[in-house]
GROMACS .gro file of C-alpha atoms in nm:
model
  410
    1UNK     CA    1  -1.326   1.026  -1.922
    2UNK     CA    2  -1.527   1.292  -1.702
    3UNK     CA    3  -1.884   1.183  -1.625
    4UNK     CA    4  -2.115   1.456  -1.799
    5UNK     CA    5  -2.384   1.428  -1.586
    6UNK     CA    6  -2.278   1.739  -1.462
    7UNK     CA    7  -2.079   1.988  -1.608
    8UNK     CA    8  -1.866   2.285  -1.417
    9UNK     CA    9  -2.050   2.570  -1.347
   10UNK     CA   10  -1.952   2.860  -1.057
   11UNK     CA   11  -1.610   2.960  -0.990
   12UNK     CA   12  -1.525   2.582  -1.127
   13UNK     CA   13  -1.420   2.615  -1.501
   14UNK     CA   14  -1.214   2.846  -1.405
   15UNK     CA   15  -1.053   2.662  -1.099
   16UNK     CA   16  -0.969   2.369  -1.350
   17UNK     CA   17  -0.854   2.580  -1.630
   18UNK     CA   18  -0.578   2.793  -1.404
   19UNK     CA   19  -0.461   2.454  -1.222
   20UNK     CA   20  -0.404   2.304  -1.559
   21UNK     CA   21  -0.243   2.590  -1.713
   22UNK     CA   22  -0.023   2.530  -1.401
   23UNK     CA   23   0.065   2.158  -1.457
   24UNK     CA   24   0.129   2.244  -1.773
   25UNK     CA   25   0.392   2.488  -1.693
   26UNK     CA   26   0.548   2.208  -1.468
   27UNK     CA   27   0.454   2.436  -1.189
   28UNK     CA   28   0.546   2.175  -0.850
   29UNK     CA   29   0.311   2.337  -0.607
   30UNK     CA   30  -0.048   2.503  -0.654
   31UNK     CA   31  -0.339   2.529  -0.359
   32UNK     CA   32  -0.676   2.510  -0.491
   33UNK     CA   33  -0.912   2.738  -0.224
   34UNK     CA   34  -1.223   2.627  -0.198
   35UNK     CA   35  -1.520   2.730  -0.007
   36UNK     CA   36  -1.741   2.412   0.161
   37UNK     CA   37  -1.995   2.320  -0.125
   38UNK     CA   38  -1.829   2.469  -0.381
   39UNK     CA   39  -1.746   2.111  -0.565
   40UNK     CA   40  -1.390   2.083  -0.493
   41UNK     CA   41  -1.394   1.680  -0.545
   42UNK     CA   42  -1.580   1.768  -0.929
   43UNK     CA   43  -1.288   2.020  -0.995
   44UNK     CA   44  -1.015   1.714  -0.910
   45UNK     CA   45  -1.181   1.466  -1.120
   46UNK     CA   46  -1.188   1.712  -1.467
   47UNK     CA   47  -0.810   1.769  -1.347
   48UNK     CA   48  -0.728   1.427  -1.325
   49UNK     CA   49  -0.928   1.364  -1.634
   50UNK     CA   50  -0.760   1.724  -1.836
   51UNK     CA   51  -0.439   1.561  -1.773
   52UNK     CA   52  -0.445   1.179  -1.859
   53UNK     CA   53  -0.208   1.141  -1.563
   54UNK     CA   54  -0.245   0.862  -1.237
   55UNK     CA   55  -0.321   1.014  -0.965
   56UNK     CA   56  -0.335   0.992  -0.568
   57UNK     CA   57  -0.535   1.180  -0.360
   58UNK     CA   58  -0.469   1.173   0.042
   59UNK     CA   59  -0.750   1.258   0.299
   60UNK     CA   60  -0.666   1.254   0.650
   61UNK     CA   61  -0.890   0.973   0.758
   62UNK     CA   62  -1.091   0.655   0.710
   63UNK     CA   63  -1.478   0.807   0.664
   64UNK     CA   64  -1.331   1.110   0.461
   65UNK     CA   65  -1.116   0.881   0.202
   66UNK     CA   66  -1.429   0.667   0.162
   67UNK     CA   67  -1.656   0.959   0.060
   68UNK     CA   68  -1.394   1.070  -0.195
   69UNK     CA   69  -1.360   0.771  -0.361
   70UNK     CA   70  -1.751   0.717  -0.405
   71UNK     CA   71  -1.774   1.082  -0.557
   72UNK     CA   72  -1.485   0.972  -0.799
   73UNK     CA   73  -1.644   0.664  -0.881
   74UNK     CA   74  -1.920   0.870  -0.997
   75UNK     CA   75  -1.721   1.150  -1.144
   76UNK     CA   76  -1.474   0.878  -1.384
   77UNK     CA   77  -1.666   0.600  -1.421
   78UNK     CA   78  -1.458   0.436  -1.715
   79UNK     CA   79  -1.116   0.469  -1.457
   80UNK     CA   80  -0.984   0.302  -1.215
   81UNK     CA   81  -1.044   0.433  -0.850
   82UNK     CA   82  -0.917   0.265  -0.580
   83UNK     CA   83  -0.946   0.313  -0.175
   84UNK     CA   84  -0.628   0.250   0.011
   85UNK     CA   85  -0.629   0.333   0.376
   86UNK     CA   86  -0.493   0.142   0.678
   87UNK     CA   87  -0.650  -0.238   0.690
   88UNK     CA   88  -0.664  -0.248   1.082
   89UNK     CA   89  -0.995  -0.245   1.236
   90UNK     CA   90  -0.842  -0.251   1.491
   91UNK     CA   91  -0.468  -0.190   1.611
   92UNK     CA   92  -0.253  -0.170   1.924
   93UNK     CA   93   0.150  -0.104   1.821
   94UNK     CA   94   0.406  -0.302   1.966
   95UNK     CA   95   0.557  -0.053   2.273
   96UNK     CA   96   0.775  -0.047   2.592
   97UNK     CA   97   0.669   0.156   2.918
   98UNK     CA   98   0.986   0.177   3.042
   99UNK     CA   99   0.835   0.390   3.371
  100UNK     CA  100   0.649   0.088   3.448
  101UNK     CA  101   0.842  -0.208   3.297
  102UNK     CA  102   0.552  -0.286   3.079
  103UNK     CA  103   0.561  -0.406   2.761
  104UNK     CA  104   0.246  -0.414   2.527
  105UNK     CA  105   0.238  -0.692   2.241
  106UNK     CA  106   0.124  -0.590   1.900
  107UNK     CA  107  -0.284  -0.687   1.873
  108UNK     CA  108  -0.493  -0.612   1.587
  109UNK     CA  109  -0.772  -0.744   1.400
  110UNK     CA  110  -0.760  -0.687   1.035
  111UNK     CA  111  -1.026  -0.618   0.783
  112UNK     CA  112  -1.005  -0.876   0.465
  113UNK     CA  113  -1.238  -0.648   0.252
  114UNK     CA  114  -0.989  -0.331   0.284
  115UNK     CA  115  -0.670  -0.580   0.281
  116UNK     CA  116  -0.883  -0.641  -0.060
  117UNK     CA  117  -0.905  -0.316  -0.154
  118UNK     CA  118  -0.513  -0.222  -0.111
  119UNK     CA  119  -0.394  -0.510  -0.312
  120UNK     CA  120  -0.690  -0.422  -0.588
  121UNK     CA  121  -0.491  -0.075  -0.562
  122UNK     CA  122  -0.159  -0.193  -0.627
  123UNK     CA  123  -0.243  -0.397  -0.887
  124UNK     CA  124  -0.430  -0.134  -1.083
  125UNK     CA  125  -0.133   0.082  -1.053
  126UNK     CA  126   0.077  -0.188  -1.218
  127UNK     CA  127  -0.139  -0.248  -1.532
  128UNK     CA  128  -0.305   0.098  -1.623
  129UNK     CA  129  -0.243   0.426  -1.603
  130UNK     CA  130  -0.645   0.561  -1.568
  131UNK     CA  131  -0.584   0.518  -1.238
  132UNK     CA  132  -0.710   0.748  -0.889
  133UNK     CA  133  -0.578   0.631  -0.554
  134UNK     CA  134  -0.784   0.795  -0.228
  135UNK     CA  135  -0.545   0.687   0.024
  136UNK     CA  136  -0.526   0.811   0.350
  137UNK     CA  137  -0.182   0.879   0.595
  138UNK     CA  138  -0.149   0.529   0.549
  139UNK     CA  139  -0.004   0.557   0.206
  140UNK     CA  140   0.347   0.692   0.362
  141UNK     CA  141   0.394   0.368   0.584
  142UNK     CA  142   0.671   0.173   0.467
  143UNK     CA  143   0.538  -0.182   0.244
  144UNK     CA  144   0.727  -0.439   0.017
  145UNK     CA  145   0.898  -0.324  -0.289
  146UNK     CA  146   0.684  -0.276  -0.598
  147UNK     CA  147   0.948  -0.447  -0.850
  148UNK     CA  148   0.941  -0.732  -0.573
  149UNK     CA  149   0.581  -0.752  -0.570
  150UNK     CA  150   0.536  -0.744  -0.973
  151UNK     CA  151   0.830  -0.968  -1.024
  152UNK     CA  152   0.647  -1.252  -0.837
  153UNK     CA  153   0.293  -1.235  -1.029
  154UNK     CA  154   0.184  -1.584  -1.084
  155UNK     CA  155   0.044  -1.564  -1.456
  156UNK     CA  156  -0.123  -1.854  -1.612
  157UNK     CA  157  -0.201  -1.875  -1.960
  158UNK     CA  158  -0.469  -2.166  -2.148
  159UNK     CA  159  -0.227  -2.416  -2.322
  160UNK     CA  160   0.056  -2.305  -2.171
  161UNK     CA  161   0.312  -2.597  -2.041
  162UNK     CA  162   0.273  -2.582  -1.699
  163UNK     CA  163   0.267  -2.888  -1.393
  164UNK     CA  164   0.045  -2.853  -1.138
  165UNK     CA  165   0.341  -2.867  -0.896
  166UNK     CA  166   0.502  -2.633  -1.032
  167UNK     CA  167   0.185  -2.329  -1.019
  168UNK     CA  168   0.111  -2.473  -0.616
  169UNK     CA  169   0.429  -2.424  -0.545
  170UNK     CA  170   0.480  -2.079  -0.725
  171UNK     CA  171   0.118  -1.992  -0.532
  172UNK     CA  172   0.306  -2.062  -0.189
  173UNK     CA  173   0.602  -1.871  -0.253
  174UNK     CA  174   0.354  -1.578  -0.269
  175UNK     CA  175   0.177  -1.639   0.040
  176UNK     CA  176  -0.110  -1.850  -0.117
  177UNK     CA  177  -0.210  -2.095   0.131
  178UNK     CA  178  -0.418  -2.459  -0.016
  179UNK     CA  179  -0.790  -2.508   0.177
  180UNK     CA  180  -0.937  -2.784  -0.025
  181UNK     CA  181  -1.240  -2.734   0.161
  182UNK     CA  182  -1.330  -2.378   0.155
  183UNK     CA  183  -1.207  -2.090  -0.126
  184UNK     CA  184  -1.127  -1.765  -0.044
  185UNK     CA  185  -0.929  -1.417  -0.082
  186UNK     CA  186  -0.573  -1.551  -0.086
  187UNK     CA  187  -0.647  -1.958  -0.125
  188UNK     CA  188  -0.661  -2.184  -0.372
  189UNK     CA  189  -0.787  -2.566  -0.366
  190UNK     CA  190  -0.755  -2.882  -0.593
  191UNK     CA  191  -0.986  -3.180  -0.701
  192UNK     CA  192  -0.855  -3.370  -0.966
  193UNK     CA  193  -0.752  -3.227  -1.265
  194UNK     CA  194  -0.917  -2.907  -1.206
  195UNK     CA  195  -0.775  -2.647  -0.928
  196UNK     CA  196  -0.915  -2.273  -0.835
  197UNK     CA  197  -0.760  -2.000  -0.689
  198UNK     CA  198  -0.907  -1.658  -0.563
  199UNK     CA  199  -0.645  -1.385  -0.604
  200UNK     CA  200  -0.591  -1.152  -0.301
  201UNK     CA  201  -0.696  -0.858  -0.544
  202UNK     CA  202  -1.046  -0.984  -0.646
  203UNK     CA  203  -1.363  -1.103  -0.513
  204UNK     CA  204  -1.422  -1.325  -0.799
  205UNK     CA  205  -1.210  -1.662  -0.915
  206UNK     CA  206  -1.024  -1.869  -1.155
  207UNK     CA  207  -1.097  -2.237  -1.205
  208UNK     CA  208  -0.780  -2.425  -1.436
  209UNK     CA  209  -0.852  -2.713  -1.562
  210UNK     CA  210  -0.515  -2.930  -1.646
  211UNK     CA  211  -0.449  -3.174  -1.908
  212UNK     CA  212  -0.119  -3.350  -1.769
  213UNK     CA  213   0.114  -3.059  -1.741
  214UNK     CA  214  -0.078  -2.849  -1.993
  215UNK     CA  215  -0.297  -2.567  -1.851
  216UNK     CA  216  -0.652  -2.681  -2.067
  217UNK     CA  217  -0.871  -2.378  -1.959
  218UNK     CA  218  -0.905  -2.098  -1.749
  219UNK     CA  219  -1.246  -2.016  -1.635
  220UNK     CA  220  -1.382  -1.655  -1.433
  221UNK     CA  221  -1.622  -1.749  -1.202
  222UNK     CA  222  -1.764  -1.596  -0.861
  223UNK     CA  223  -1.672  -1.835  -0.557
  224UNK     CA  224  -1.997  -1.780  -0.329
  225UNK     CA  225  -2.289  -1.790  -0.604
  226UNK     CA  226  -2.092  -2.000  -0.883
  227UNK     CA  227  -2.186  -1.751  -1.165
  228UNK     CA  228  -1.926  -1.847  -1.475
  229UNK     CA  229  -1.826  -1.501  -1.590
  230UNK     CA  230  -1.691  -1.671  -1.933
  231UNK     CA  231  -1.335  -1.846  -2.029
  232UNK     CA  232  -1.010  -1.660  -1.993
  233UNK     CA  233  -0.653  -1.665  -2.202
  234UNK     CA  234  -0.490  -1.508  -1.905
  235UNK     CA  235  -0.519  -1.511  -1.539
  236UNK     CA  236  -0.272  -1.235  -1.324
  237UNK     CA  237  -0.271  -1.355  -0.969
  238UNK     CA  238  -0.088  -1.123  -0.779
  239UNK     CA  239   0.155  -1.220  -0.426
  240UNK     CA  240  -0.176  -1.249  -0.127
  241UNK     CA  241   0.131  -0.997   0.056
  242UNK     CA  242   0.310  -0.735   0.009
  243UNK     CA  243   0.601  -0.849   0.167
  244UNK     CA  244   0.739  -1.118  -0.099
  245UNK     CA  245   1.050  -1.204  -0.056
  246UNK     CA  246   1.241  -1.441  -0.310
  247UNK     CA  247   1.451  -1.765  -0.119
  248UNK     CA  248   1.810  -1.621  -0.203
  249UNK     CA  249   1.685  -1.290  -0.052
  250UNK     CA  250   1.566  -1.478   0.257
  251UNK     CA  251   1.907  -1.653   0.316
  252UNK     CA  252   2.093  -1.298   0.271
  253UNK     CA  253   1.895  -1.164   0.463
  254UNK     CA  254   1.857  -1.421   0.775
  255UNK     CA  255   2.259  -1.390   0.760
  256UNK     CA  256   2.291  -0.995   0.798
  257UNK     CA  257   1.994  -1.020   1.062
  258UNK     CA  258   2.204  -1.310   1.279
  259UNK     CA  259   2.500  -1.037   1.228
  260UNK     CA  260   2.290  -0.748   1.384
  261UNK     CA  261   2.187  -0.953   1.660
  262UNK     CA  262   2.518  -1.056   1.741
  263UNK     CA  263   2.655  -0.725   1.753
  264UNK     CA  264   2.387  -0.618   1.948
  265UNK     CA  265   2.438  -0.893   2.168
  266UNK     CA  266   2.776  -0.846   2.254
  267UNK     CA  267   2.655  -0.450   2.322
  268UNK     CA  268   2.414  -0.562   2.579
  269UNK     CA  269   2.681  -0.831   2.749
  270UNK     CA  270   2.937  -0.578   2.760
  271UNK     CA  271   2.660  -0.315   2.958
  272UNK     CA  272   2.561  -0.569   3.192
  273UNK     CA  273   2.199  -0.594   3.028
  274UNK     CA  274   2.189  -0.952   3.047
  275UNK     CA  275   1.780  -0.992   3.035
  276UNK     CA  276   1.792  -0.745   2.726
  277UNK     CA  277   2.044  -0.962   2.521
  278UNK     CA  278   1.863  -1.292   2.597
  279UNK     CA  279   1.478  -1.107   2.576
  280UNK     CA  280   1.664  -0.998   2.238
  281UNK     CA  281   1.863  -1.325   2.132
  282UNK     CA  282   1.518  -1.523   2.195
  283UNK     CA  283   1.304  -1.362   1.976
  284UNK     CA  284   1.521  -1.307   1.684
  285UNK     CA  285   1.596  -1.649   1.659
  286UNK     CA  286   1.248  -1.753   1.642
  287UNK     CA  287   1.175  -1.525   1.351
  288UNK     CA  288   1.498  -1.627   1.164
  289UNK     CA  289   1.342  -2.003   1.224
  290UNK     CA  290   1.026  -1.845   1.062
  291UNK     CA  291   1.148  -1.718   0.775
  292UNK     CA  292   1.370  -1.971   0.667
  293UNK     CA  293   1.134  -2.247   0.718
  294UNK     CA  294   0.801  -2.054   0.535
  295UNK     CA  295   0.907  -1.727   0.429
  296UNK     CA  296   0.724  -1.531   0.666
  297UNK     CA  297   0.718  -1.473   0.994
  298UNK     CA  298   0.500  -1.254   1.247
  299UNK     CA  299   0.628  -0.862   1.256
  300UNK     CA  300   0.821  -0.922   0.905
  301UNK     CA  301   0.821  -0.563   0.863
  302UNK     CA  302   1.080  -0.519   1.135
  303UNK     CA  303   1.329  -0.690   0.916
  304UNK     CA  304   1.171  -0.471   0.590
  305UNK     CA  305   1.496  -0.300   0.555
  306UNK     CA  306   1.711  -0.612   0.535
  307UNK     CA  307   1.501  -0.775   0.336
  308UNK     CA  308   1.470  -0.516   0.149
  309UNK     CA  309   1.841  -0.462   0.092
  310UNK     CA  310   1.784  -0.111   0.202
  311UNK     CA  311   2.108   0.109   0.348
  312UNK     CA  312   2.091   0.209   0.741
  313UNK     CA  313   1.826   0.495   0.736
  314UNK     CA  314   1.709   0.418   0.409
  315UNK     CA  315   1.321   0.535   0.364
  316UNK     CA  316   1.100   0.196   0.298
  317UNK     CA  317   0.927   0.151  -0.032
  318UNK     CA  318   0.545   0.334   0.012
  319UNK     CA  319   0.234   0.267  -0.238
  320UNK     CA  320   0.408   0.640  -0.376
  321UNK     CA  321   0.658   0.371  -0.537
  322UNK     CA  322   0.383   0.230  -0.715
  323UNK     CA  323   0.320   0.522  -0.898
  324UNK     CA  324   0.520   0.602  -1.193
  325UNK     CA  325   0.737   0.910  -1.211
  326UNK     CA  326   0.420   1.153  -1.374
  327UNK     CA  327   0.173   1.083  -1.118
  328UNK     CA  328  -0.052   1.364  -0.991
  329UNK     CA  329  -0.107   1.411  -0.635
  330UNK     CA  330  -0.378   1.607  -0.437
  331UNK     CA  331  -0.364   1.637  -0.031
  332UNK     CA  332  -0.702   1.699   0.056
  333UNK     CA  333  -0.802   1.934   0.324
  334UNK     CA  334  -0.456   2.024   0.312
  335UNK     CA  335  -0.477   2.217   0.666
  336UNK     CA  336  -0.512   1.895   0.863
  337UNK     CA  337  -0.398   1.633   0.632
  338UNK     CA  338   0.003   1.821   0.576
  339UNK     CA  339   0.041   1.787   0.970
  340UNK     CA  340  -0.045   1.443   1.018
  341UNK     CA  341   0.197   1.378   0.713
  342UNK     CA  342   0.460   1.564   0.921
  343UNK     CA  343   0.369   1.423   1.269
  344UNK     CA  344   0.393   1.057   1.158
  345UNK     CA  345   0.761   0.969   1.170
  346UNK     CA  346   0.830   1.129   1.513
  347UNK     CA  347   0.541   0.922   1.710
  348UNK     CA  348   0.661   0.618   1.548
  349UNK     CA  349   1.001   0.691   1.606
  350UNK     CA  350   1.028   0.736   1.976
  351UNK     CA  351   0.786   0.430   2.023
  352UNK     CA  352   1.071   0.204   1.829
  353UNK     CA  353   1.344   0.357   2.007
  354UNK     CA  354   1.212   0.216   2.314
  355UNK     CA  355   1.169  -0.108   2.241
  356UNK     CA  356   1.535  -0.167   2.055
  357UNK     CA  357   1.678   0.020   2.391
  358UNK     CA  358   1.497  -0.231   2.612
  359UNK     CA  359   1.603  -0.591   2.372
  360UNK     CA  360   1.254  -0.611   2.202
  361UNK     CA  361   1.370  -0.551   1.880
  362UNK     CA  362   1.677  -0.481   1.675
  363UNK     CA  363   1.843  -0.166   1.556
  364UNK     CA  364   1.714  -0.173   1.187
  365UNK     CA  365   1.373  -0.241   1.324
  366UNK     CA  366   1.355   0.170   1.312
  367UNK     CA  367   1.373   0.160   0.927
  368UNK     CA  368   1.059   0.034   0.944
  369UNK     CA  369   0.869   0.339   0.932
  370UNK     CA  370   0.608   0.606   0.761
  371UNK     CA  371   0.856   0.843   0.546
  372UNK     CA  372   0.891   1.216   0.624
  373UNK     CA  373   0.737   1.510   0.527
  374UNK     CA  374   1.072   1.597   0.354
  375UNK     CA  375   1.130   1.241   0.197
  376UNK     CA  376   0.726   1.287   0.106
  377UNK     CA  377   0.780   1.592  -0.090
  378UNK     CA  378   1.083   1.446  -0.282
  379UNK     CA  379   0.890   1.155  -0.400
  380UNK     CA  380   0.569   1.336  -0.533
  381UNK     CA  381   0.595   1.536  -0.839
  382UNK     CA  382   0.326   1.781  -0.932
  383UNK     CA  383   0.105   1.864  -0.560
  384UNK     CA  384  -0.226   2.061  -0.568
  385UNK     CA  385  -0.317   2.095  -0.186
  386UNK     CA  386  -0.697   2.110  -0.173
  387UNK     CA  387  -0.867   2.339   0.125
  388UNK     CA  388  -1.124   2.597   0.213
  389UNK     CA  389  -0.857   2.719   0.471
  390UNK     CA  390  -0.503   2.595   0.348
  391UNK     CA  391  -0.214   2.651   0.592
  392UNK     CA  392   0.085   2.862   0.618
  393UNK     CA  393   0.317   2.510   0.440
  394UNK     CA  394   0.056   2.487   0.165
  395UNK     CA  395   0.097   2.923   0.080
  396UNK     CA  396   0.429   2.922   0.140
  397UNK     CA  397   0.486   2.635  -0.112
  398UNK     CA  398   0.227   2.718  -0.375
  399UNK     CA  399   0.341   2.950  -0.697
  400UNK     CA  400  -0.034   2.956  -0.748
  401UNK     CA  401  -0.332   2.960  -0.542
  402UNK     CA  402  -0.637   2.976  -0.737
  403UNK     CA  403  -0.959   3.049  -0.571
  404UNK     CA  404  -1.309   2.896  -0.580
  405UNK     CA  405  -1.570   3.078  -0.419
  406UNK     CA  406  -1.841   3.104  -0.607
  407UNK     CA  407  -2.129   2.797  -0.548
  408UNK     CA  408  -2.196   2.567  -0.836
  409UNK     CA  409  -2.566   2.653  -0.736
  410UNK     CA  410  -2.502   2.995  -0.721
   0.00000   0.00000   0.00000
């Protein structure tokens, strides 16, 4: 439900009236032109609101994404809006100078409170439909399958039959990890009878009390000030990653990687590239130790398209798959945000192709990628591209472009 605070005035009643007429008529491509000021965000949100329909909205960075999904906040307070952008404060991509023989590890330093924020996303998506992703690029970067990820929710229910055992385990298999000392985002602990668990969608907590193997309560609570929220019948606790991967999957998968590594192997020994098949050989059995032993291993998403089960050249799962079929999508500031979506796959690609030349990774490592424009466009439905200057794509594309010049001031 649209916040009435404010209601459309200037050129926007008639903006929102012409781009639902559109989406009504199943029209696949409109451009809303906007002048700066004119309340383009306010126009989205009675869209979004008009239609009853999920929605994702893509800015083409950080600081922009974050402003949008404060103004939506205020626009539809009773829905669901989510921020979903990249959770690297800071990030330095695994690459090969092959010039200089260098090669660069991956380094990064992740931010909890947007990993947070990503897995709040993904969650909403999967139990309502009032939903509004602002994502950024970041949304067309391959992650773990959405039936994966739902399949392995850990749901607890009071007086359910239950052992302890059996949840801790279940909480490992999705990347939980125990800290009987400290509780946070993506840990659980146990004293007794009574366990608590923070899921790696929430800031707040559960605390289950057990009698024997008999879940007693479940109580909402906040982990830093100890608030009790109230008692629970239900507690969702969602995988702390997005790459879950069942054990049957892992030992499939472990197979058909030894089999790619042998094959590429015997390519290397047959060239004479002796340091690349034993640089290669190394490595890859390390992270096969990894992931039978926990499940896991560093740079999993270089095996994402085994794991996966995913054909050669496949396009990864995105958060898009999260969305069902309906969805609405907007690309903000369309004129900068459509080439970034384009310019993605090629930057990535030639940086990959270097290091599986050179034994740093295997072939499949380049399904691990952001999808392309093309592959974008097939897996949104209904686009409005938002812009006070859209380019050539977005005019070309449009069967509508419906201006909105006039000032809600005037």
């Amino acid at each position: 439900m649209i916040s009435d605070a404010h209601p459309p005035t200037g050129d926007q009643p008639q903006a929102i009236e012409a781009i639902g007429e559109g989406l009504v008529a199943g029209e696949r491509f409109q451009t809303l032109l906007g002048v700066t000021g004119s309340g383009k965000t306010f126009t989205m949100a009675n869209i979004i609101a008009q239609s009853g329909r999920p929605a994702l909205v893509i800015a083409h960075n950080k600081t922009l994404a974050a402003q949008l999904c404060n103004e939506f906040r205020e626009y539809l307070p009773g829905a669901a809006v989510e921020y979903f952008v990249s959770y690297y404060d800071y990030y330095q991509p695994e690459a090969y100078i092959a010039s200089s023989d260098t090669y660069i590890e991956k380094d990064a330093s992740i931010n909890d409170e947007i990993d947070r924020l990503r897995h709040a996303a993904t969650a909403a998506l999967l139990t309502r439909r009032d939903v509004v992703i602002v994502a950024s690029v970041s949304c067309i970067y391959g992650m773990g399958s959405p039936e994966r990820y739902a399949q392995r929710l850990v749901m607890l229910e009071a007086g359910a039959q239950m052992s302890r055992e059996d949840i801790f385990t279940r909480l490992v298999e999705v990347q939980y990890q125990r800290n009987d000392m400290v509780l946070e985002r993506g840990r659980f602990r146990a004293r007794g009878d009574v366990f608590e668990v923070q899921p790696a969608n929430a800031e707040t907590a559960y605390r289950v009390s057990m009698f024997g193997d008999e879940i007693e309560s479940i109580t909402h609570f906040h982990p830093v000030t100890g608030e009790v929220f109230g008692g629970l019948q239900y507690a969702a606790i969602y995988p702390a990653t997005h790459y879950v991967t069942p054990q049957d999957t892992l030992e499939r998968a472990v197979a058909e990687i030894r089999a790619e590594l042998e094959d590429r192997c015997a390519l290397f020994d047959a060239q004479g590239k002796l340091v690349e098949a034993h640089r290669l050989r190394q490595r890859t059995e390390y992270d096969m130790e990894m992931l039978r032993e926990v499940g896991f291993c560093s740079g999993i998403e270089n095996y994402s398209r085994i794991l996966d089960g995913r054909a050669p050249g496949e396009p990864p799962a995105t958060l898009l798959d999260f969305f069902p079929p309906d969805f609405l999508c907007f690309i903000d500031e369309s004129h900068n945000t459509v080439p970034q979506l384009r310019g993605m796959y090629e930057g990535d690609r030639s940086r990959k192709l270097a290091l599986i030349e050179h034994g740093f990774r295997l072939p499949s490592a380049a399904d691990n990628r952001p999808i392309r424009l093309e592959e974008f466009l097939e897996r949104v439905g209904q686009v409005v591209f938002v812009s006070a200057t859209p380019g050539q794509f977005e005019r070309d594309q449009s069967s509508r472009v419906v201006e909105q010049i006039i000032r809600p001031t005037g």
